[in-house]
XYZ file of C-alpha atoms in Angstrom:
687
model
C -1.285 -30.423 5.890
C -2.320 -32.804 3.406
C -5.350 -32.990 0.878
C -8.303 -34.513 2.177
C -7.984 -33.209 5.753
C -10.993 -31.499 7.174
C -10.514 -28.350 9.338
C -13.359 -27.486 11.655
C -15.481 -30.428 10.648
C -16.282 -28.188 7.520
C -13.572 -27.342 5.247
C -11.974 -30.146 3.140
C -8.383 -29.285 1.843
C -8.056 -29.640 -1.959
C -4.864 -28.100 -3.299
C -1.939 -26.169 -1.684
C -1.760 -22.917 -3.059
C 1.305 -21.576 -1.342
C 3.583 -21.896 1.495
C 5.232 -19.060 3.694
C 7.189 -18.577 6.711
C 4.260 -18.544 8.860
C 1.944 -21.315 7.216
C 0.246 -22.405 4.131
C -2.678 -21.398 1.743
C -4.981 -23.973 0.425
C -8.000 -24.108 -1.831
C -10.779 -25.972 0.189
C -14.141 -27.252 -0.194
C -16.808 -25.644 2.035
C -18.980 -28.806 2.741
C -21.555 -26.597 4.555
C -22.444 -24.299 1.712
C -20.892 -26.356 -1.207
C -18.539 -23.740 -2.377
C -14.887 -23.282 -3.191
C -12.978 -21.248 -0.449
C -9.270 -20.458 0.326
C -8.100 -21.079 3.626
C -4.794 -19.709 5.175
C -3.597 -21.847 8.062
C -0.890 -20.658 10.475
C 1.531 -23.491 11.150
C 4.415 -21.651 12.999
C 4.632 -23.012 16.725
C 2.985 -20.287 18.641
C 2.960 -22.080 22.055
C 4.941 -19.175 23.711
C 2.932 -16.469 21.811
C -0.518 -16.469 23.293
C -0.836 -12.986 22.538
C -0.030 -13.435 18.990
C -2.788 -16.056 18.850
C -5.179 -13.243 20.324
C -3.982 -10.906 17.759
C -4.713 -13.188 14.856
C -8.140 -13.917 16.068
C -8.848 -10.219 16.472
C -7.476 -9.168 13.136
C -9.452 -12.044 11.358
C -12.506 -10.421 12.862
C -11.409 -6.805 11.839
C -10.867 -8.313 8.181
C -14.209 -9.876 8.222
C -15.974 -6.535 8.969
C -14.518 -4.971 5.846
C -16.985 -5.266 3.053
C -15.717 -3.606 0.105
C -15.337 -4.911 -3.688
C -11.687 -4.164 -3.517
C -10.923 -6.147 -0.164
C -10.690 -9.956 0.045
C -13.905 -11.334 2.102
C -13.156 -13.092 5.049
C -15.749 -15.688 5.569
C -14.728 -17.547 8.783
C -12.178 -18.159 11.287
C -11.266 -21.371 13.240
C -8.678 -23.409 15.074
C -7.192 -26.752 13.898
C -5.660 -29.010 16.546
C -2.935 -31.289 15.930
C -1.887 -33.017 19.024
C -1.155 -30.550 21.673
C -0.608 -27.793 18.842
C -3.246 -25.184 18.060
C -3.173 -23.748 14.607
C -5.564 -20.685 13.761
C -7.005 -20.794 10.260
C -8.879 -18.102 8.232
C -11.430 -18.822 5.411
C -11.801 -16.453 2.672
C -13.052 -15.959 -0.846
C -11.150 -17.871 -3.596
C -9.874 -15.430 -6.016
C -9.442 -15.972 -9.708
C -6.724 -13.576 -11.135
C -2.958 -12.597 -11.118
C -1.299 -10.848 -8.240
C 0.622 -7.856 -9.060
C 4.067 -9.593 -8.262
C 3.240 -12.206 -11.221
C 2.288 -9.075 -13.508
C 5.638 -7.744 -12.843
C 7.349 -10.924 -13.891
C 5.897 -10.564 -17.296
C 6.827 -6.772 -17.367
C 10.387 -6.675 -15.798
C 10.862 -3.167 -16.766
C 7.404 -2.134 -15.475
C 3.973 -2.019 -16.901
C 2.493 0.916 -19.076
C 1.856 3.949 -17.176
C -1.814 4.309 -17.751
C -2.574 0.908 -16.552
C -0.526 1.234 -13.461
C -2.120 4.387 -12.441
C -5.697 2.795 -12.890
C -4.478 -0.284 -10.781
C -3.205 1.657 -7.995
C -6.046 4.034 -8.019
C -8.243 1.193 -7.311
C -5.936 -0.044 -4.478
C -5.970 3.437 -3.079
C -10.062 3.254 -3.157
C -10.044 0.122 -1.003
C -7.248 1.369 1.528
C -9.273 4.549 1.848
C -12.282 2.570 2.806
C -10.238 0.430 5.445
C -8.571 3.559 6.639
C -11.966 5.276 7.279
C -12.877 2.152 9.264
C -9.691 2.578 11.428
C -7.892 -0.235 9.976
C -4.309 -0.125 8.697
C -2.858 -2.948 6.487
C 0.746 -2.689 7.263
C 2.003 -4.851 4.413
C 0.992 -3.309 1.111
C 3.104 -4.924 -1.581
C 2.621 -6.433 -5.066
C 2.277 -9.995 -3.638
C -0.608 -8.778 -1.637
C -2.549 -7.151 -4.644
C -4.421 -9.121 -7.129
C -6.118 -8.045 -10.572
C -9.141 -10.120 -10.990
C -9.805 -12.187 -14.025
C -13.388 -10.469 -14.137
C -12.010 -6.970 -13.789
C -11.102 -4.973 -10.801
C -8.546 -5.223 -7.943
C -8.543 -6.890 -4.585
C -6.391 -6.213 -1.513
C -5.315 -9.533 -0.076
C -3.979 -10.498 3.262
C -5.295 -8.241 5.965
C -3.967 -10.838 8.374
C -1.253 -8.546 9.746
C -3.706 -5.448 9.780
C -4.524 -3.651 12.800
C -7.043 -1.382 14.321
C -5.325 2.156 14.521
C -5.772 2.159 18.213
C -5.430 -1.500 19.013
C -3.690 -2.089 22.328
C -0.080 -2.993 22.720
C -0.821 -6.244 24.229
C -2.450 -7.561 20.880
C 0.063 -6.062 18.654
C 3.488 -7.017 19.899
C 4.935 -10.018 18.341
C 8.598 -9.400 18.900
C 9.313 -7.864 15.585
C 8.361 -5.382 12.863
C 5.382 -6.249 10.956
C 5.907 -5.776 7.073
C 8.178 -6.608 4.502
C 11.582 -4.720 4.377
C 11.556 -3.663 0.702
C 8.128 -1.775 1.285
C 8.264 -0.685 4.841
C 7.614 2.931 5.895
C 10.297 4.570 7.885
C 8.178 4.807 10.931
C 7.651 0.951 10.932
C 11.537 0.517 10.864
C 11.812 2.845 13.883
C 9.338 1.004 15.800
C 7.003 3.842 16.084
C 3.229 3.856 16.034
C 1.830 3.910 12.577
C -1.298 5.116 10.836
C -2.846 4.980 7.438
C 0.147 7.067 5.993
C 2.200 3.948 6.717
C 0.072 2.275 4.154
C 0.636 5.108 1.516
C 4.361 4.962 1.889
C 4.099 1.161 1.003
C 1.840 2.114 -1.770
C 4.433 4.477 -3.019
C 6.947 1.588 -3.177
C 4.662 -0.578 -4.957
C 3.867 2.132 -7.535
C 7.452 2.415 -8.211
C 7.936 -1.235 -8.487
C 4.941 -1.717 -10.969
C 6.568 1.364 -13.083
C 10.075 0.288 -12.881
C 10.197 -3.452 -12.185
C 11.785 -2.917 -8.589
C 10.887 -1.227 -5.427
C 12.629 1.976 -4.825
C 15.491 0.577 -2.564
C 17.000 -2.897 -2.620
C 19.707 -4.837 -0.529
C 20.056 -6.529 2.508
C 17.709 -5.877 5.473
C 20.251 -3.570 7.167
C 20.877 -1.708 3.783
C 17.078 -1.294 3.189
C 16.457 -0.100 6.811
C 19.139 2.552 6.131
C 17.788 3.548 2.798
C 14.319 3.848 3.911
C 15.303 5.840 6.754
C 17.873 8.230 5.063
C 18.248 7.996 1.226
C 16.471 9.524 -1.377
C 14.639 7.434 -3.809
C 15.636 7.569 -7.541
C 13.809 9.990 -9.883
C 11.052 8.256 -11.703
C 11.657 10.408 -14.734
C 15.248 8.933 -14.958
C 14.077 5.369 -14.881
C 10.843 5.873 -16.766
C 11.314 8.779 -19.250
C 7.613 8.277 -20.422
C 6.115 8.984 -16.797
C 4.455 12.306 -16.583
C 6.085 14.918 -14.037
C 2.828 14.879 -12.213
C 3.315 11.323 -11.504
C 6.710 11.815 -10.326
C 5.593 14.543 -7.958
C 2.961 12.259 -6.568
C 5.626 9.361 -6.156
C 7.956 11.727 -4.173
C 5.133 12.892 -1.676
C 4.167 8.994 -1.081
C 7.834 8.149 -0.310
C 8.442 11.113 1.979
C 10.218 10.206 5.003
C 8.058 12.238 7.471
C 4.349 11.149 7.384
C 3.325 14.766 7.647
C 4.562 15.119 4.284
C 2.687 12.498 2.414
C -0.807 12.921 1.124
C -3.488 13.155 3.816
C -5.686 10.288 2.740
C -5.948 7.417 0.307
C -8.763 8.997 -1.498
C -6.370 11.940 -2.251
C -4.066 9.462 -3.661
C -6.767 7.935 -5.804
C -7.968 11.339 -7.038
C -4.375 12.568 -7.938
C -3.731 9.200 -10.000
C -6.861 9.571 -12.037
C -5.881 13.057 -12.722
C -2.534 12.303 -14.257
C -2.488 13.151 -17.773
C -1.622 10.517 -20.005
C 0.193 10.577 -23.630
C -1.554 9.496 -26.635
C 0.237 6.054 -26.511
C 2.737 4.863 -23.839
C 5.757 3.323 -25.444
C 6.906 0.227 -23.902
C 9.724 1.336 -21.410
C 13.215 0.423 -22.401
C 15.608 -0.934 -20.107
C 17.908 1.351 -17.882
C 21.464 -0.252 -17.969
C 21.290 -4.046 -17.837
C 17.690 -5.202 -18.136
C 16.040 -7.396 -15.248
C 14.796 -10.603 -16.433
C 12.024 -12.889 -14.950
C 12.053 -16.690 -15.250
C 10.313 -19.980 -14.051
C 7.358 -17.968 -12.446
C 3.991 -19.589 -11.913
C 1.633 -18.934 -14.720
C -1.559 -19.984 -12.690
C -3.427 -17.446 -10.664
C -3.339 -18.057 -6.943
C -5.546 -17.055 -4.146
C -4.172 -15.358 -1.159
C -0.331 -15.106 -1.076
C 1.135 -17.015 2.074
C 2.597 -15.219 4.856
C 6.329 -14.589 4.943
C 6.301 -13.528 1.153
C 9.056 -11.058 0.840
C 6.991 -9.010 -1.700
C 9.298 -8.908 -4.535
C 9.511 -11.093 -7.649
C 11.098 -14.398 -6.453
C 12.910 -15.052 -9.452
C 16.534 -15.051 -11.036
C 17.458 -11.791 -12.386
C 20.346 -10.167 -14.250
C 22.379 -7.351 -12.368
C 20.267 -4.617 -11.284
C 20.819 -1.248 -13.236
C 22.171 1.118 -10.760
C 20.067 3.964 -9.360
C 20.423 6.893 -11.676
C 20.256 9.531 -8.723
C 22.075 12.748 -8.900
C 24.337 10.839 -6.088
C 25.120 8.083 -8.694
C 25.737 10.643 -11.515
C 28.482 12.071 -9.167
C 29.919 9.047 -8.507
C 30.211 8.420 -12.201
C 31.959 11.526 -12.598
C 34.396 11.048 -9.633
C 35.134 7.470 -10.980
C 35.882 9.101 -14.556
C 38.138 11.627 -12.972
C 40.057 8.992 -11.222
C 40.484 6.901 -14.498
C 41.516 10.024 -16.318
C 44.010 10.962 -13.771
C 45.264 7.444 -12.644
C 45.055 5.651 -15.972
C 43.353 2.588 -14.528
C 44.787 0.204 -11.843
C 47.230 1.875 -9.519
C 50.125 -0.247 -8.075
C 50.037 0.157 -4.261
C 53.671 0.016 -3.777
C 53.977 3.486 -4.998
C 51.050 4.687 -2.935
C 51.901 3.298 0.400
C 54.784 5.822 0.813
C 54.294 8.604 3.268
C 53.136 11.845 1.753
C 55.072 15.048 2.392
C 52.930 17.548 3.921
C 53.439 20.628 5.887
C 52.484 20.716 9.544
C 49.427 22.980 8.887
C 48.125 20.473 6.231
C 48.250 17.570 8.496
C 44.872 16.755 10.014
C 44.355 16.568 13.844
C 41.874 14.768 16.189
C 40.000 11.603 15.982
C 40.864 9.645 13.085
C 37.934 9.947 10.476
C 38.098 8.220 7.222
C 35.630 9.537 4.782
C 35.237 10.566 1.167
C 32.759 7.882 0.440
C 29.256 8.483 -1.579
C 27.379 6.155 0.473
C 27.133 4.202 3.665
C 30.038 1.681 4.631
C 28.552 -1.476 4.707
C 31.276 -3.682 5.757
C 35.010 -3.402 6.848
C 38.055 -5.896 7.226
C 41.605 -5.298 8.307
C 44.657 -6.713 6.525
C 48.562 -6.285 6.965
C 50.088 -4.949 3.805
C 53.561 -4.069 3.252
C 54.256 -3.648 6.977
C 50.986 -1.328 7.389
C 47.741 -1.946 9.043
C 45.004 -1.288 6.197
C 41.377 -1.177 6.592
C 39.319 -2.576 3.546
C 35.947 -1.312 3.272
C 32.856 -2.077 0.976
C 30.556 0.685 0.359
C 27.004 1.514 -1.037
C 28.775 3.610 -3.518
C 29.871 0.389 -5.236
C 33.619 0.401 -4.442
C 36.037 -1.015 -2.221
C 38.610 1.268 -0.591
C 41.756 0.830 1.319
C 42.888 3.004 4.172
C 46.336 3.302 6.128
C 44.992 3.370 9.536
C 47.960 4.678 11.372
C 48.116 7.556 8.926
C 44.386 8.092 8.572
C 45.016 8.133 4.793
C 43.340 6.571 1.935
C 45.555 4.230 0.067
C 45.449 4.190 -3.838
C 42.286 4.665 -5.995
C 39.061 2.948 -5.158
C 38.458 -0.414 -6.507
C 35.764 -0.409 -8.927
C 34.064 -3.206 -10.734
C 30.743 -3.889 -8.931
C 27.688 -2.273 -10.673
C 25.859 -1.898 -7.298
C 26.357 -1.452 -3.556
C 29.136 -3.486 -2.025
C 27.538 -5.509 1.183
C 30.307 -7.722 2.028
C 34.177 -7.670 2.271
C 36.843 -10.109 3.800
C 40.386 -10.338 3.358
C 43.125 -13.333 3.036
C 45.954 -14.596 1.309
C 46.140 -16.439 -2.290
C 49.458 -17.497 -3.885
C 51.560 -15.239 -1.821
C 49.139 -12.274 -2.491
C 47.225 -10.229 0.098
C 43.649 -10.313 -1.306
C 40.033 -9.034 -0.473
C 36.887 -10.486 -1.606
C 33.814 -8.519 -2.152
C 30.023 -9.209 -2.721
C 27.458 -6.871 -3.820
C 23.881 -5.903 -5.199
C 25.110 -6.902 -8.775
C 24.752 -10.669 -7.569
C 28.688 -11.163 -8.014
C 31.710 -12.054 -5.970
C 34.816 -10.355 -6.824
C 38.446 -10.963 -5.810
C 41.204 -8.057 -5.472
C 44.917 -8.022 -5.341
C 45.369 -5.392 -2.653
C 49.135 -4.698 -3.386
C 48.601 -4.309 -7.272
C 45.051 -2.571 -6.782
C 43.418 -4.651 -9.360
C 40.829 -7.085 -9.768
C 41.862 -10.879 -10.229
C 40.244 -12.785 -12.808
C 36.393 -12.417 -13.941
C 33.549 -11.997 -11.378
C 32.333 -15.053 -9.551
C 28.596 -15.553 -10.710
C 25.971 -17.966 -9.376
C 23.798 -16.108 -6.809
C 20.526 -15.009 -8.263
C 20.257 -12.037 -5.930
C 22.380 -9.574 -4.053
C 25.350 -10.996 -2.312
C 25.004 -10.085 1.220
C 27.985 -11.388 2.969
C 31.545 -13.177 2.329
C 34.310 -14.822 4.184
C 37.581 -16.124 3.263
C 39.364 -19.383 4.644
C 41.144 -22.621 3.873
C 39.431 -25.918 2.915
C 41.725 -28.800 1.968
C 44.660 -26.781 1.112
C 42.625 -24.446 -0.869
C 41.738 -20.876 -0.306
C 38.204 -20.585 -0.711
C 35.619 -17.848 -0.268
C 32.141 -18.571 1.151
C 29.166 -16.018 0.088
C 25.490 -15.707 1.310
C 22.854 -13.868 -0.679
C 19.887 -11.886 0.197
C 16.885 -13.829 -1.503
C 18.116 -16.747 -3.336
C 18.832 -19.020 -0.081
C 22.113 -20.206 -1.175
C 25.316 -20.398 0.600
C 28.139 -20.946 -1.972
C 31.891 -21.920 -2.047
C 34.473 -20.591 -4.357
C 37.832 -22.090 -5.407
C 39.651 -18.732 -5.510
C 42.779 -20.157 -7.342
C 40.794 -21.788 -9.979
C 38.099 -18.818 -10.197
C 35.087 -21.296 -10.210
C 32.251 -22.225 -7.662
C 33.437 -25.273 -5.446
C 30.811 -27.987 -5.391
C 27.144 -27.195 -5.028
C 25.584 -24.856 -2.670
C 25.328 -25.555 0.892
C 21.818 -26.800 1.668
C 19.804 -26.253 4.731
C 19.542 -22.599 4.767
C 16.537 -20.100 4.739
C 15.500 -17.892 1.997
C 17.974 -15.106 2.736
C 21.332 -15.250 4.458
C 22.363 -12.006 5.951
C 25.827 -12.942 7.133
C 28.596 -15.612 6.975
C 31.803 -16.479 8.914
C 34.347 -19.396 8.723
C 35.873 -21.366 11.532
C 36.934 -24.758 13.038
C 34.802 -27.081 14.943
C 36.314 -30.549 16.074
C 38.847 -30.377 13.289
C 36.134 -29.545 10.673
C 36.182 -26.437 8.537
C 32.802 -24.726 9.166
C 30.587 -21.861 7.953
C 28.270 -19.946 10.394
C 25.449 -18.127 8.879
C 22.930 -15.532 10.101
C 19.590 -15.807 8.552
C 16.431 -13.737 8.030
C 14.305 -16.244 9.721
C 16.099 -15.488 13.117
C 18.279 -18.474 13.184
C 22.133 -19.020 13.255
C 23.186 -22.061 11.175
C 26.401 -24.112 11.101
C 27.646 -25.981 7.918
C 30.131 -28.447 7.331
C 32.290 -27.165 4.329
C 33.877 -30.457 3.348
C 30.427 -32.237 3.538
C 28.648 -29.602 2.136
C 25.528 -29.872 4.655
C 24.373 -28.320 7.563
C 25.617 -29.633 11.097
C 22.877 -29.940 13.725
C 19.721 -28.057 14.366
C 19.529 -24.430 13.569
C 20.493 -22.202 16.673
C 17.342 -20.207 17.906
C 16.761 -17.510 20.392
C 16.860 -14.313 18.291
C 13.264 -13.171 17.991
C 13.863 -11.563 14.616
C 16.328 -11.538 11.773
C 20.036 -12.069 12.342
C 22.192 -9.484 10.633
C 25.418 -10.239 11.894
C 28.000 -13.186 12.973
C 31.404 -13.973 13.876
C 33.572 -17.012 15.353
C 36.044 -17.170 17.899
C 37.218 -19.112 21.059
C 36.112 -18.725 24.661
C 37.906 -20.662 27.321
C 38.544 -23.510 24.846
C 35.279 -23.681 23.246
C 34.525 -22.966 19.672
C 31.982 -19.989 19.817
C 29.776 -17.687 17.385
C 28.521 -14.415 18.405
C 25.445 -12.995 16.559
C 23.598 -9.836 16.506
C 20.077 -8.994 15.163
C 16.990 -7.100 14.589
C 15.898 -7.871 18.186
C 18.663 -5.543 19.544
C 20.470 -8.396 21.246
C 24.103 -9.975 20.943
C 23.991 -13.685 21.526
C 27.014 -16.139 22.093
C 26.561 -19.697 21.228
C 28.626 -22.910 21.901
C 29.031 -24.581 18.653
C 29.842 -27.996 19.694
C 26.777 -28.258 22.247
C 24.698 -26.363 19.890
C 23.322 -24.007 22.340
C 23.330 -20.484 23.634
C 25.727 -19.351 26.336
C 24.375 -17.276 29.152
C 21.859 -14.451 28.737
C 21.817 -12.327 25.588
C 23.429 -8.928 25.838
C 20.969 -6.154 25.437
C 21.393 -3.343 23.396
C 19.289 -0.153 23.662
C 20.361 1.338 20.419
C 18.236 -0.462 18.032
C 19.228 -3.335 15.468
C 22.632 -4.901 15.999
C 24.120 -4.814 12.355
C 27.691 -5.927 13.055
C 29.676 -8.113 15.521
C 33.465 -8.997 15.791
C 35.277 -11.297 18.187
C 38.928 -10.537 19.448
C 41.184 -10.596 22.356
C 41.823 -7.435 24.905
C 44.254 -7.840 27.808
C 43.912 -11.707 27.573
C 40.179 -11.880 27.530
C 37.743 -12.864 24.891
C 35.702 -9.827 23.754
C 32.889 -9.069 21.264
C 32.410 -5.804 19.547
C 29.064 -4.848 18.096
C 27.723 -1.984 15.847
C 24.155 -0.615 16.046
C 21.689 2.027 15.599
C 22.396 5.588 16.640
C 25.841 5.317 15.546
C 26.882 3.249 18.769
C 29.796 0.868 19.116
C 29.872 -1.416 22.215
C 32.457 -3.799 23.760
C 31.340 -6.913 25.566
C 33.623 -8.845 28.167
C 32.636 -12.382 27.219
C 34.479 -13.799 30.526
C 32.866 -11.473 33.018
C 29.776 -11.231 30.878
C 29.274 -7.601 31.009
C 29.736 -4.485 28.979
C 33.138 -2.917 28.937
C 33.074 0.653 29.524
C 30.876 3.244 28.153
C 29.639 2.920 24.341
C 31.934 4.236 21.726
C 30.400 7.193 20.329
C 31.597 9.419 17.342
C 29.365 8.262 14.633
C 26.478 10.308 13.829
C 23.731 9.433 16.240
C 21.222 9.621 13.271
C 22.722 6.513 11.382
C 23.529 2.655 11.950
C 26.928 1.117 12.290
C 26.936 -1.594 9.656
C 30.474 -2.964 9.895
C 32.891 -3.731 12.521
C 36.227 -5.637 12.910
C 38.657 -6.079 15.715
C 42.528 -6.344 14.953
C 45.802 -5.260 16.226
C 47.942 -2.049 15.300
C 51.111 -1.035 16.777
C 50.710 -3.315 19.802
C 47.165 -2.118 20.614
C 43.801 -3.916 20.256
C 41.806 -1.901 17.820
C 38.260 -1.806 16.234
C 37.308 -0.224 13.010
C 33.744 0.469 12.454
C 31.774 1.640 9.179
C 28.241 3.526 9.353
C 25.664 5.351 7.555
C 27.370 8.478 8.009
C 29.660 7.423 4.925
C 32.896 7.113 7.207
C 35.001 4.712 9.055
C 36.496 5.294 12.612
C 39.153 3.602 14.503
C 38.950 3.003 18.185
C 41.625 1.966 20.834
C 39.731 -0.568 22.742
C 42.024 -0.618 25.919
C 41.722 3.236 26.230
C 37.833 3.192 25.175
C 38.379 6.155 22.983
C 39.065 7.046 19.265
C 42.483 6.780 17.651
C 43.732 10.100 16.670
C 45.863 11.406 13.652
C 49.618 11.389 14.455
C 50.809 14.397 16.202
C 47.383 15.156 17.543
């Protein structure tokens, strides 16, 4: 859209205020009533989504019926035709004020308690009105809330709200509605939602306003796991000046079960106004490393554009760890390891067989546990003649396991100050190495034989590093990393310990997965992205190859590369529950997607089994599946053993003792090892 264009023969566009995944927001002149308004126009292609257009129209009418001082007024709806495209638009009041996300930018450690409770109480008042009208917002977050210059608060963007009893046909858009950092557990599970989902999101917003961040952070897969299973951090640990009554209310708002949350938004407003306040709230101090906000807009905006992730979109320093009881236990365990082991432990002495009596030896399926959090990623290396799994975990460690013996090797590799999301293995100057990326925005390199970190952390990403891969480029050993939120894919020269060139261009805001391969003699990176695309980049040229590969209906969480009947392929999995195979040279999907009935596909790997190319996927309900890419079908029954209440987040395929194996890591804080030919778990020696 361009300034001066007229929509509906009435609204002349003046200035673009924002842009998001679905469209743009403009200030405009209403030439019929001689007033300034805000217009949100949906520019995403909706040709194949007639139901979505119907839903948008209905929701605009619903929003127009909400007349409350705390809710943005919707004046009009219309459609703009551009050639054969139809773009719905919504006309709203133009607001003068500052959205809560921008307020947070100026208070990276949180706003004063008394101010927060009053602001959120006003939001709760407005939500209570909407809920009594039968309307659920479904995307309450700081970016959708505004403090007005003249006083008061407005809820913006009821553009994805719905009647609580709306029909399925008018609410299904092929994915979850909401923002991952602020979504209620029932939204992740795809269950029907009611007003209590808004109260959970309001609790996440309350947490962000008080501490500078929502209760959970990380990749989409990690966020889903945390919202479904993890306890939120204690408010009074992060904000010692917060009254205990406020902490109690926060815990109720963030309850996993909607039945355990407050009954109504009116109850929340009343509870907030009853919170006792100290005579003077001191400015909160940082917990650990502070979070900084830079380069933010200083001018207020009207209505945030669709597609905003709801968190401060700025460069920030490494996040402080959640000081939960679990984190304290992790710290105690790390202290004990340091006291006993005296720092780095040479692996040579730890790869020796341990002397155990027969009664001490474990039996049954190999389960590698001992973590203090979900296993987010796993890779396999050959080290001193042993097949070793290398895992990255939510407890911030990288751990090694002797797969044949079913035993941990050495002490955990510690250095990251937050969860580890990505792990890959390779060779550097004769060493077997692992590369890890995590929530502290860094990439780290580990000498696996010595059990030590090599060099300083590699810094450059402005948000959590979600994925890493290791390969070769022009004779150099490199790592490639993607990040959740900063839209950058970066290359690292591991020998020099520095970034290689400029970030690869042509990516979406969030890169969830990355793999390295070869295509027509070129070194390439394949990435899976939050916008549902798979993208291919030429590493030497530092740019994207061809158009994004489209087909997934929601975020892509995992990618792997391989070869199928002489073709370079990528395999991807995502939030739409499918596994898809791509011909990289042709730039198109091969065959129909493999449908998975276990929820999100969070992990994929490619390998060979009995001369056939296979893919292995990890998904919800603790399920691992094997797919025959030649016969184009699932091989055998799903591999089960992980808890059926968790997601499988990492999977890899390799060889051990002449057998093709898969190793999977999941939210039950464990690794499992699978004999793919037999379709069953590996067992401990002697079982």
